[in-house]
Short mmCIF file of C-alpha atoms in Angstrom, two decimals:
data_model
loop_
_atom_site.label_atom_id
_atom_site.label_comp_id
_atom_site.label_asym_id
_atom_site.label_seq_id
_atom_site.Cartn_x
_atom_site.Cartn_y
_atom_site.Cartn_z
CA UNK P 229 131.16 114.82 111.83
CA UNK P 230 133.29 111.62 111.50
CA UNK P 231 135.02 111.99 107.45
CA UNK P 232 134.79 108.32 107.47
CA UNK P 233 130.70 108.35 108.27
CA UNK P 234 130.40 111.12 105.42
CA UNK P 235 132.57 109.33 103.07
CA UNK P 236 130.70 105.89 104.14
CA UNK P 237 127.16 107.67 103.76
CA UNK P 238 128.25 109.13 99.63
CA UNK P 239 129.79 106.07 98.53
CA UNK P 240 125.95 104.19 99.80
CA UNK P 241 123.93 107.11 97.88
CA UNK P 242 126.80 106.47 94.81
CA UNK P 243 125.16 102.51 95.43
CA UNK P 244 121.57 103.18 95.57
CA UNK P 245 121.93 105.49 92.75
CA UNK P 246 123.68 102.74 90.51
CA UNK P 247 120.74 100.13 91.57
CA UNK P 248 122.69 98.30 94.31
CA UNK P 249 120.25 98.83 97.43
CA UNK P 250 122.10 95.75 99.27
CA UNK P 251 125.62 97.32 99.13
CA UNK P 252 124.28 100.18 99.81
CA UNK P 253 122.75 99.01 103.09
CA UNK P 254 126.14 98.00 104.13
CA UNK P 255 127.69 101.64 103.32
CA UNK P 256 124.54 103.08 105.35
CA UNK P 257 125.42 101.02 108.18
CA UNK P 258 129.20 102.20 108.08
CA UNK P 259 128.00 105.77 108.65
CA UNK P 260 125.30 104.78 111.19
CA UNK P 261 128.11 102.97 113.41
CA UNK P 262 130.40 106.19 112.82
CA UNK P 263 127.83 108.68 113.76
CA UNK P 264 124.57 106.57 115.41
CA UNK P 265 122.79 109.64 116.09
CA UNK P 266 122.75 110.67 112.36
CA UNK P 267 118.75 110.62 111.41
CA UNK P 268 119.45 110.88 107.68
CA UNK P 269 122.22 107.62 107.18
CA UNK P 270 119.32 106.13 109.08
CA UNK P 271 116.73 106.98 107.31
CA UNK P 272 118.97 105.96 104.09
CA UNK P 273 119.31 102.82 105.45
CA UNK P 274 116.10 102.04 106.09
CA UNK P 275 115.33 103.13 102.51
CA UNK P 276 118.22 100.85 101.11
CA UNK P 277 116.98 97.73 103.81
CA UNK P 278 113.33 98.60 101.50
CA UNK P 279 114.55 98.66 98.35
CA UNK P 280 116.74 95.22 98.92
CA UNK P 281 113.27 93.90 100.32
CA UNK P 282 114.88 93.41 103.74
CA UNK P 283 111.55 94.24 105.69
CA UNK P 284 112.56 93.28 108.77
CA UNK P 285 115.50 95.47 108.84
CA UNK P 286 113.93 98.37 107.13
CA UNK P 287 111.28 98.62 110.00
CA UNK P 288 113.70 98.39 112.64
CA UNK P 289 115.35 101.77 110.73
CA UNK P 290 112.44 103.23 110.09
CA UNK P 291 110.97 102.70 113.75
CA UNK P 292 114.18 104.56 114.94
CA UNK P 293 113.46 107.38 112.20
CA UNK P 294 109.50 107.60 113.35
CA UNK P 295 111.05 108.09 117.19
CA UNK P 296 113.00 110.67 116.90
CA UNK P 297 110.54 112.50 113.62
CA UNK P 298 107.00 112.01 113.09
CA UNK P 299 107.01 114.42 110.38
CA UNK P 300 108.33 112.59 107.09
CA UNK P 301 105.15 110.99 105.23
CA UNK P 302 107.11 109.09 103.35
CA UNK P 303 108.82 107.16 106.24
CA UNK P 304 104.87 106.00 107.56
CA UNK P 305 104.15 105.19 104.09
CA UNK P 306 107.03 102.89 103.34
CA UNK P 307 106.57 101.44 106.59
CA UNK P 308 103.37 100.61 105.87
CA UNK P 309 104.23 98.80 102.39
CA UNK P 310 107.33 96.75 104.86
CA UNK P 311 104.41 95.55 107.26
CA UNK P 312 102.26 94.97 104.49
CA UNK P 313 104.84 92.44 103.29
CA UNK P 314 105.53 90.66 106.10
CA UNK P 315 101.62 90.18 107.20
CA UNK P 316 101.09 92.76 109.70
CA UNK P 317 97.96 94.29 108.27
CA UNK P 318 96.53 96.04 110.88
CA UNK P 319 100.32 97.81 111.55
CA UNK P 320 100.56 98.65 107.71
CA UNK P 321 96.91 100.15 107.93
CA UNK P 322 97.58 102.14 110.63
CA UNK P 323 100.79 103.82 109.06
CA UNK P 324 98.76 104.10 105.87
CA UNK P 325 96.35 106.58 107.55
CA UNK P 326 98.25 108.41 109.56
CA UNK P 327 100.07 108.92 106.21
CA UNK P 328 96.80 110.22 104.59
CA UNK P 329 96.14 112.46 108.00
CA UNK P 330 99.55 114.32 107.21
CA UNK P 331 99.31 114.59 103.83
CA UNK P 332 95.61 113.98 102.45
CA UNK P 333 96.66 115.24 98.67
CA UNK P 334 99.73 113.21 98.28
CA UNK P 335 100.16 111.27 95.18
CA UNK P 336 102.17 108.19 96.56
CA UNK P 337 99.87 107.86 100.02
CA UNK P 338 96.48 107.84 97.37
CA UNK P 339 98.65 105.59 94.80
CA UNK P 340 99.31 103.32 98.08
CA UNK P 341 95.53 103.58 99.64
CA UNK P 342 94.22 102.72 95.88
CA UNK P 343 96.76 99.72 95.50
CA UNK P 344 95.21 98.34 99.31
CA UNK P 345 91.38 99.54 98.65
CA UNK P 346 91.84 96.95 95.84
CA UNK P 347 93.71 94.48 97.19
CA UNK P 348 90.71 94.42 99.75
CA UNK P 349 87.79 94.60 96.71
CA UNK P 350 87.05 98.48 96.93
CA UNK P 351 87.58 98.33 93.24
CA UNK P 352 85.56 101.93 93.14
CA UNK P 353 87.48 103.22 95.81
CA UNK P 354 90.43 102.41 94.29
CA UNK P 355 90.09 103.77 90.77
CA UNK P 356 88.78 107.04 92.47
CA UNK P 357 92.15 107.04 94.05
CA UNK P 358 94.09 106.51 91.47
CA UNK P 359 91.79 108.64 89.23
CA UNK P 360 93.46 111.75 91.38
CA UNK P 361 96.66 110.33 91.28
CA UNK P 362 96.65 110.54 87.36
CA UNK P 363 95.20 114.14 87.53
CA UNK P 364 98.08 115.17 89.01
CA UNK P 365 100.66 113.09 86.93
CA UNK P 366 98.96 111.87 84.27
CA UNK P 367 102.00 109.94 82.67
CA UNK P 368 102.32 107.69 85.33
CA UNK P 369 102.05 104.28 84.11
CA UNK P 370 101.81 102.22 86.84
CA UNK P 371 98.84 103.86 88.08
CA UNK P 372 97.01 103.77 84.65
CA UNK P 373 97.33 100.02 84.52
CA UNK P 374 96.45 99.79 88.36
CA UNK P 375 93.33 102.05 87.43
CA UNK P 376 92.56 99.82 84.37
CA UNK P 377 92.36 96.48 86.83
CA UNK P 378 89.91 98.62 89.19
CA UNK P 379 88.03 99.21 85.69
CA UNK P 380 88.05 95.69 85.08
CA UNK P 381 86.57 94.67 88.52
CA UNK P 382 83.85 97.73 87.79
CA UNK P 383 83.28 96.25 84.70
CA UNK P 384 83.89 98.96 82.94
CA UNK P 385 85.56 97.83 79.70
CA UNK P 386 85.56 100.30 77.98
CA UNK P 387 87.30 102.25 80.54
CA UNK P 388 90.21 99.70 81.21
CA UNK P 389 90.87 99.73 77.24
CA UNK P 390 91.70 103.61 77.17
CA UNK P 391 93.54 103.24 80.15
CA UNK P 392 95.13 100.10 78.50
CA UNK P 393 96.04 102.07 75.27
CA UNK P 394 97.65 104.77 76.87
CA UNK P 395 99.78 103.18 79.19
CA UNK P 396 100.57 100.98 75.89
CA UNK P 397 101.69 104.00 73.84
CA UNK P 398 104.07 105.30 76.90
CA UNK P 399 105.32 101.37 77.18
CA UNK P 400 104.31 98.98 74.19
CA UNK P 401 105.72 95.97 75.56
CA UNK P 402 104.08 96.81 79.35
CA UNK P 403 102.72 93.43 80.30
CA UNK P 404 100.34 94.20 82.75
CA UNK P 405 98.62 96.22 80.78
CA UNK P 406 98.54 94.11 77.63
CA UNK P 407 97.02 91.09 80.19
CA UNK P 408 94.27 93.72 81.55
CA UNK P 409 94.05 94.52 77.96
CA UNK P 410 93.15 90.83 76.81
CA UNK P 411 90.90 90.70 79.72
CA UNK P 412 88.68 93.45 78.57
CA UNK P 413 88.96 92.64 74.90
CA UNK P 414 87.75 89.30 75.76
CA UNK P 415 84.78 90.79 77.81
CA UNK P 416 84.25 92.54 74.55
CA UNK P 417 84.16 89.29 72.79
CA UNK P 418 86.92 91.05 70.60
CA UNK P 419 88.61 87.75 70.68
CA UNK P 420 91.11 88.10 67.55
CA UNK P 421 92.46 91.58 68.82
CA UNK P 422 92.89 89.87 72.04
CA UNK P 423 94.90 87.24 70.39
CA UNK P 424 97.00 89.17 69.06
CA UNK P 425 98.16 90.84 72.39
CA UNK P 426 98.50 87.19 73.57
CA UNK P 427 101.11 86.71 70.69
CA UNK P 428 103.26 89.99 71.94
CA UNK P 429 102.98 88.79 75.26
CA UNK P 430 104.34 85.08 74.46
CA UNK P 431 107.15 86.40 72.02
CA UNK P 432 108.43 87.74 75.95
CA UNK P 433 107.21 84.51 77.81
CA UNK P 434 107.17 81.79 75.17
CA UNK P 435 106.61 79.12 78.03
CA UNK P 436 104.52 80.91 80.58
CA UNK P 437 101.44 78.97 82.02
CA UNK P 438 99.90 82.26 82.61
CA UNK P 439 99.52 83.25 79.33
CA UNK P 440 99.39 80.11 77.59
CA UNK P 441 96.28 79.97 79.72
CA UNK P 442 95.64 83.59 78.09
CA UNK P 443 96.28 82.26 75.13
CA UNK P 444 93.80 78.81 75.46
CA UNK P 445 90.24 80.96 76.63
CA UNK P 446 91.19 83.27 74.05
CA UNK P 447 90.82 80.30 71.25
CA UNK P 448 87.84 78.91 73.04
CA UNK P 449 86.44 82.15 72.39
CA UNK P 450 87.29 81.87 68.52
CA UNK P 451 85.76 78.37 68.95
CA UNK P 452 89.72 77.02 67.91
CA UNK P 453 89.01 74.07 70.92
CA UNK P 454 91.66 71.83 69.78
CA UNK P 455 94.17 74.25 69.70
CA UNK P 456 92.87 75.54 73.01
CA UNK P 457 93.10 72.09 74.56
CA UNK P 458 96.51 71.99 73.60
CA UNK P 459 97.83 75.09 74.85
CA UNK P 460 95.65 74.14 78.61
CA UNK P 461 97.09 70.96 78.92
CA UNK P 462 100.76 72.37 79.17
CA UNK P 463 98.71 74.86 81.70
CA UNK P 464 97.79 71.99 83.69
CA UNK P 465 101.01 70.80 83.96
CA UNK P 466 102.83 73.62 84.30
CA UNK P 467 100.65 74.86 86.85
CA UNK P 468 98.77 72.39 88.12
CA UNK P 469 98.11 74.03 91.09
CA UNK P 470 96.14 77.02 88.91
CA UNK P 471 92.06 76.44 89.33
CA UNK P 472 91.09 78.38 86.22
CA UNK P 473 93.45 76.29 84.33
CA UNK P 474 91.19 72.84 84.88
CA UNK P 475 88.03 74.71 84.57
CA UNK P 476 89.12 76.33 81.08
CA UNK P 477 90.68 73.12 80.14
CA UNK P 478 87.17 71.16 80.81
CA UNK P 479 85.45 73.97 78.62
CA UNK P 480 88.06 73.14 75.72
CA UNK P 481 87.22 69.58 76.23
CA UNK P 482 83.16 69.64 76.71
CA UNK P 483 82.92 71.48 73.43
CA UNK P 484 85.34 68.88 71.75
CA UNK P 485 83.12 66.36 73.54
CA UNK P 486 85.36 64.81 75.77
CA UNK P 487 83.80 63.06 78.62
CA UNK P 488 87.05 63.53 80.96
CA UNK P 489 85.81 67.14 81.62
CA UNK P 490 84.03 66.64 84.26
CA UNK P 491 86.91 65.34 86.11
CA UNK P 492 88.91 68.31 85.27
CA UNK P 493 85.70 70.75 86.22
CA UNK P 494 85.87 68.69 89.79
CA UNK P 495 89.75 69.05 89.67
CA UNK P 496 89.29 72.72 89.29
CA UNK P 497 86.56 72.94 92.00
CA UNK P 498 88.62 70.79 94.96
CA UNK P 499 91.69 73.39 94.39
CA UNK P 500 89.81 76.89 94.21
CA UNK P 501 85.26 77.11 94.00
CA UNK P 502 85.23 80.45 92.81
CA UNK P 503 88.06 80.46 90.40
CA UNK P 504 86.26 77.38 89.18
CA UNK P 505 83.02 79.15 88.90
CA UNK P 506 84.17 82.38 87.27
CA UNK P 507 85.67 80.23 84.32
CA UNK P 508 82.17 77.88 83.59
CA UNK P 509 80.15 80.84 83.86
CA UNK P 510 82.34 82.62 81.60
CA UNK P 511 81.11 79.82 79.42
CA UNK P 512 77.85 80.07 79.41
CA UNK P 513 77.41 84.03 79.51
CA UNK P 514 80.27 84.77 76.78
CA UNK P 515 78.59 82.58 74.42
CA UNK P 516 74.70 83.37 75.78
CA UNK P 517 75.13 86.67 74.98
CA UNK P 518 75.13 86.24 70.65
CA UNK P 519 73.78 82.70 69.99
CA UNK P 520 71.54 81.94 73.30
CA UNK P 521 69.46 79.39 71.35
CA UNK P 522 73.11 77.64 69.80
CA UNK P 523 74.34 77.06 73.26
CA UNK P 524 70.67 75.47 74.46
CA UNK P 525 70.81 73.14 71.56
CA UNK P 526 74.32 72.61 72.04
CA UNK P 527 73.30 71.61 75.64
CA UNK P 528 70.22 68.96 74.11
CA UNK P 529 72.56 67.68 71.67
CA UNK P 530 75.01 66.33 74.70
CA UNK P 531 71.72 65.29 76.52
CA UNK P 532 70.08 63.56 74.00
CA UNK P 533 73.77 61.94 73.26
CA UNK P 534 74.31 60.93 77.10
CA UNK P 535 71.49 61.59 79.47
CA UNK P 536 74.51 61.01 82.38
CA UNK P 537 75.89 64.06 81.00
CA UNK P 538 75.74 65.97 83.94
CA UNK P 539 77.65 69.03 82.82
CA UNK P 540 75.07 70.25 79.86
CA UNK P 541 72.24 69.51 81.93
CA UNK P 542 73.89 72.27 84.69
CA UNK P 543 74.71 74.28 81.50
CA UNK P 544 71.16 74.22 80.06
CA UNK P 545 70.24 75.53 83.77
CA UNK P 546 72.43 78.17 84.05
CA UNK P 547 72.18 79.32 80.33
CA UNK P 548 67.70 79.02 81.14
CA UNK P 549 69.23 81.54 84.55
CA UNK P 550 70.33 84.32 82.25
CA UNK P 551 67.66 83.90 79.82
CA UNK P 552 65.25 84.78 82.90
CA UNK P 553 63.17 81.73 83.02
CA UNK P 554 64.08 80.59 86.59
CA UNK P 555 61.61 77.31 86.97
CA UNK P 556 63.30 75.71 83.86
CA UNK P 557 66.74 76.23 85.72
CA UNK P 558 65.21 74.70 88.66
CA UNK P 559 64.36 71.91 87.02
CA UNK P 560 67.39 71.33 84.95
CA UNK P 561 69.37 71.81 88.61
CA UNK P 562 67.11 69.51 90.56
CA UNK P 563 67.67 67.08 88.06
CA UNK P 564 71.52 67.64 88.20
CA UNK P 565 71.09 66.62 92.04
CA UNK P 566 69.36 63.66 91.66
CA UNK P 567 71.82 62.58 88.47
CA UNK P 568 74.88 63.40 90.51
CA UNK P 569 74.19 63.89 94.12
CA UNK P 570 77.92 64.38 94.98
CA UNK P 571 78.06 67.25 93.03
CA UNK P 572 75.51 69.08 94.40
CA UNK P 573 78.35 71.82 96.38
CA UNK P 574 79.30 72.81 92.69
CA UNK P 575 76.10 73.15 91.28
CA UNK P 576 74.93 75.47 94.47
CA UNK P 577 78.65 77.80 93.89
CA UNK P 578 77.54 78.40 90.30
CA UNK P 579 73.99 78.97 90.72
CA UNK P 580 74.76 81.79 93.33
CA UNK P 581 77.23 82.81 91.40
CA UNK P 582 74.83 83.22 88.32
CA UNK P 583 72.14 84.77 90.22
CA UNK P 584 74.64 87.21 91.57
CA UNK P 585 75.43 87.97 87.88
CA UNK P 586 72.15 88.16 86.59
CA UNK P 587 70.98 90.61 89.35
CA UNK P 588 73.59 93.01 88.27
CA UNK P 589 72.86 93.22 84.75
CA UNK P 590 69.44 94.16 85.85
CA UNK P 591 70.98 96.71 87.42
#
């Protein structure tokens, strides 16, 4: 072998190890132009090429690898993540299975299929995945937050909070799992714990929309809806590109009884419907849930205030949904057509949405 292409190949290994993937790339190559027919500077390369996010280029080495050895699992599956990244789904899920034909018990190919089965909303799929993942290394972090999201989706709250607290004792300042942590609190209606995890996470990200916007349906929750409204506003211009933001900035304002939030509840709906929908109906079945027959005469209150209030009359409709008495929500929602006609595609996204919801609390 060429002393230049070994010494070429060490100093790139002496760069990936110091966290220089790019530089080591260019070492890689060195060796590769010494000795083209080495598999392993290659393979290193393609590796570095990954690391540096250079897709493109890391396919290209890893396509040379795959031709000339179709045994290295880890090869398919990095491929896969590459083609992944650059689009090519149907590339990326073919590498990912031929990676789980090799090498059906392997802990990175089921951490990678549980990362794509929900990416793709196989939330059970994906925690089972990652459930066997953690049985065989069950300090792995990443995967215990990736589990806790898949919990989350499942509704299982109680499940995302262990997962939650132990990947916070390994890594108190983790903030992925703190913001799946807030999620679930929330869910809990534990709203001052979930405050407080909003405070660790803005010490880190004092200006962040995303948890400013954390931090704003978190107050709503404690009812605190002028402080809420101020932290959504910077949310909404910050991000104004965010759905949820407008919706939970129209919640802060219809409970302060501001008639601009029907604007922002249309601003929210024109960007992203089922953002949008998640946040109202996070309204009406976060409160429904403790004080069902506060929120209805919440609801008259703005009626009997402004009878061109479309929002509580929608409210009262879907709040009437989860209470189980469908023919007063059908008249509350006819009337919502007739009042605002124009409105009628929003009304129809939350009422499916709501029926979805209350058919799986039945179950």
């Amino acid at each position: 072998m060429d002393p230049a292409a070994k010494q070429a190949f060490d100093n790139g290994m002496n760069l990936a190890r110091a966290g220089d993937p790019a530089a080591a790339a260019g070492a890689f190559t060195e060796a590769v132009n010494r000795e083209p027919t080495w598999l392993m500077a290659r393979l290193n390369r393609g590796s570095a090429h990954f690391l540096a996010k250079n897709f493109p280029a890391a396919i290209t080495d890893f396509d040379s690898v795959i031709a000339l050895d179709q045994t290295n699992v880890d090869v398919y599956l990095n491929r896969s993540v590459a083609r992944r990244a650059l689009g090519d789904h149907a590339g990326a899920d073919a590498d990912l299975a031929k990676a789980l034909e090799m090498a059906p018990d392997n802990l990175a190919v089921l951490n990678s299929r549980g990362a794509e089965r929900l990416r793709t909303g196989d939330a059970a799929g994906a925690a089972a995945d990652f459930s066997r993942v953690l049985d065989g290394n069950p300090g792995h972090v990443p995967t215990r937050v990736a589990r806790a999201t898949a919990r989350l989706h499942l509704l299982d709250f109680d499940g995302a909070l262990a997962d939650c607290a132990d990947a916070l004792r390994a890594e108190p300042r983790n903030r992925d799992a703190l913001i799946n942590r807030v999620t679930a609190r929330m869910m809990q209606q534990q709203f001052p714990e979930a405050l407080a995890d909003v405070t660790a996470l803005l010490e880190a990200e004092p200006t962040s929309p995303e948890i400013l916007y954390l931090r704003g349906i978190v107050r709503i929750g404690l009812e605190q809806y002028a402080e809420a409204l101020a932290d959504l506003n910077e949310v909404v211009k910050k991000a104004p590109q965010l759905a949820a933001g407008w919706a939970a900035r129209g919640n802060a304002k219809y409970h302060l009884g501001d008639a601009t939030a029907a604007a922002d509840y249309r601003e929210a709906f024109k960007i992203d419907p089922p953002s949008a929908t998640r946040v109202l109906l996070r309204l009406v079945r976060d409160q429904q849930r403790h004080k069902l027959t506060q929120v209805l005469a919440e609801c008259q209150a703005f009626r009997a205030k402004d009878r061109s209030d479309g929002i509580s009359l929608a409210r009262r409709g879907l709040t009437r949904l989860f209470q189980g008495r469908a023919a007063d929500a059908n008249l509350d929602f006819a009337a919502f057509r007739k009042l605002l006609p124009g409105d009628a595609g929003i009304l129809d996204a939350l009422v499916a949405a709501a029926t979805r919801a209350v058919a799986e609390k039945k179950r």
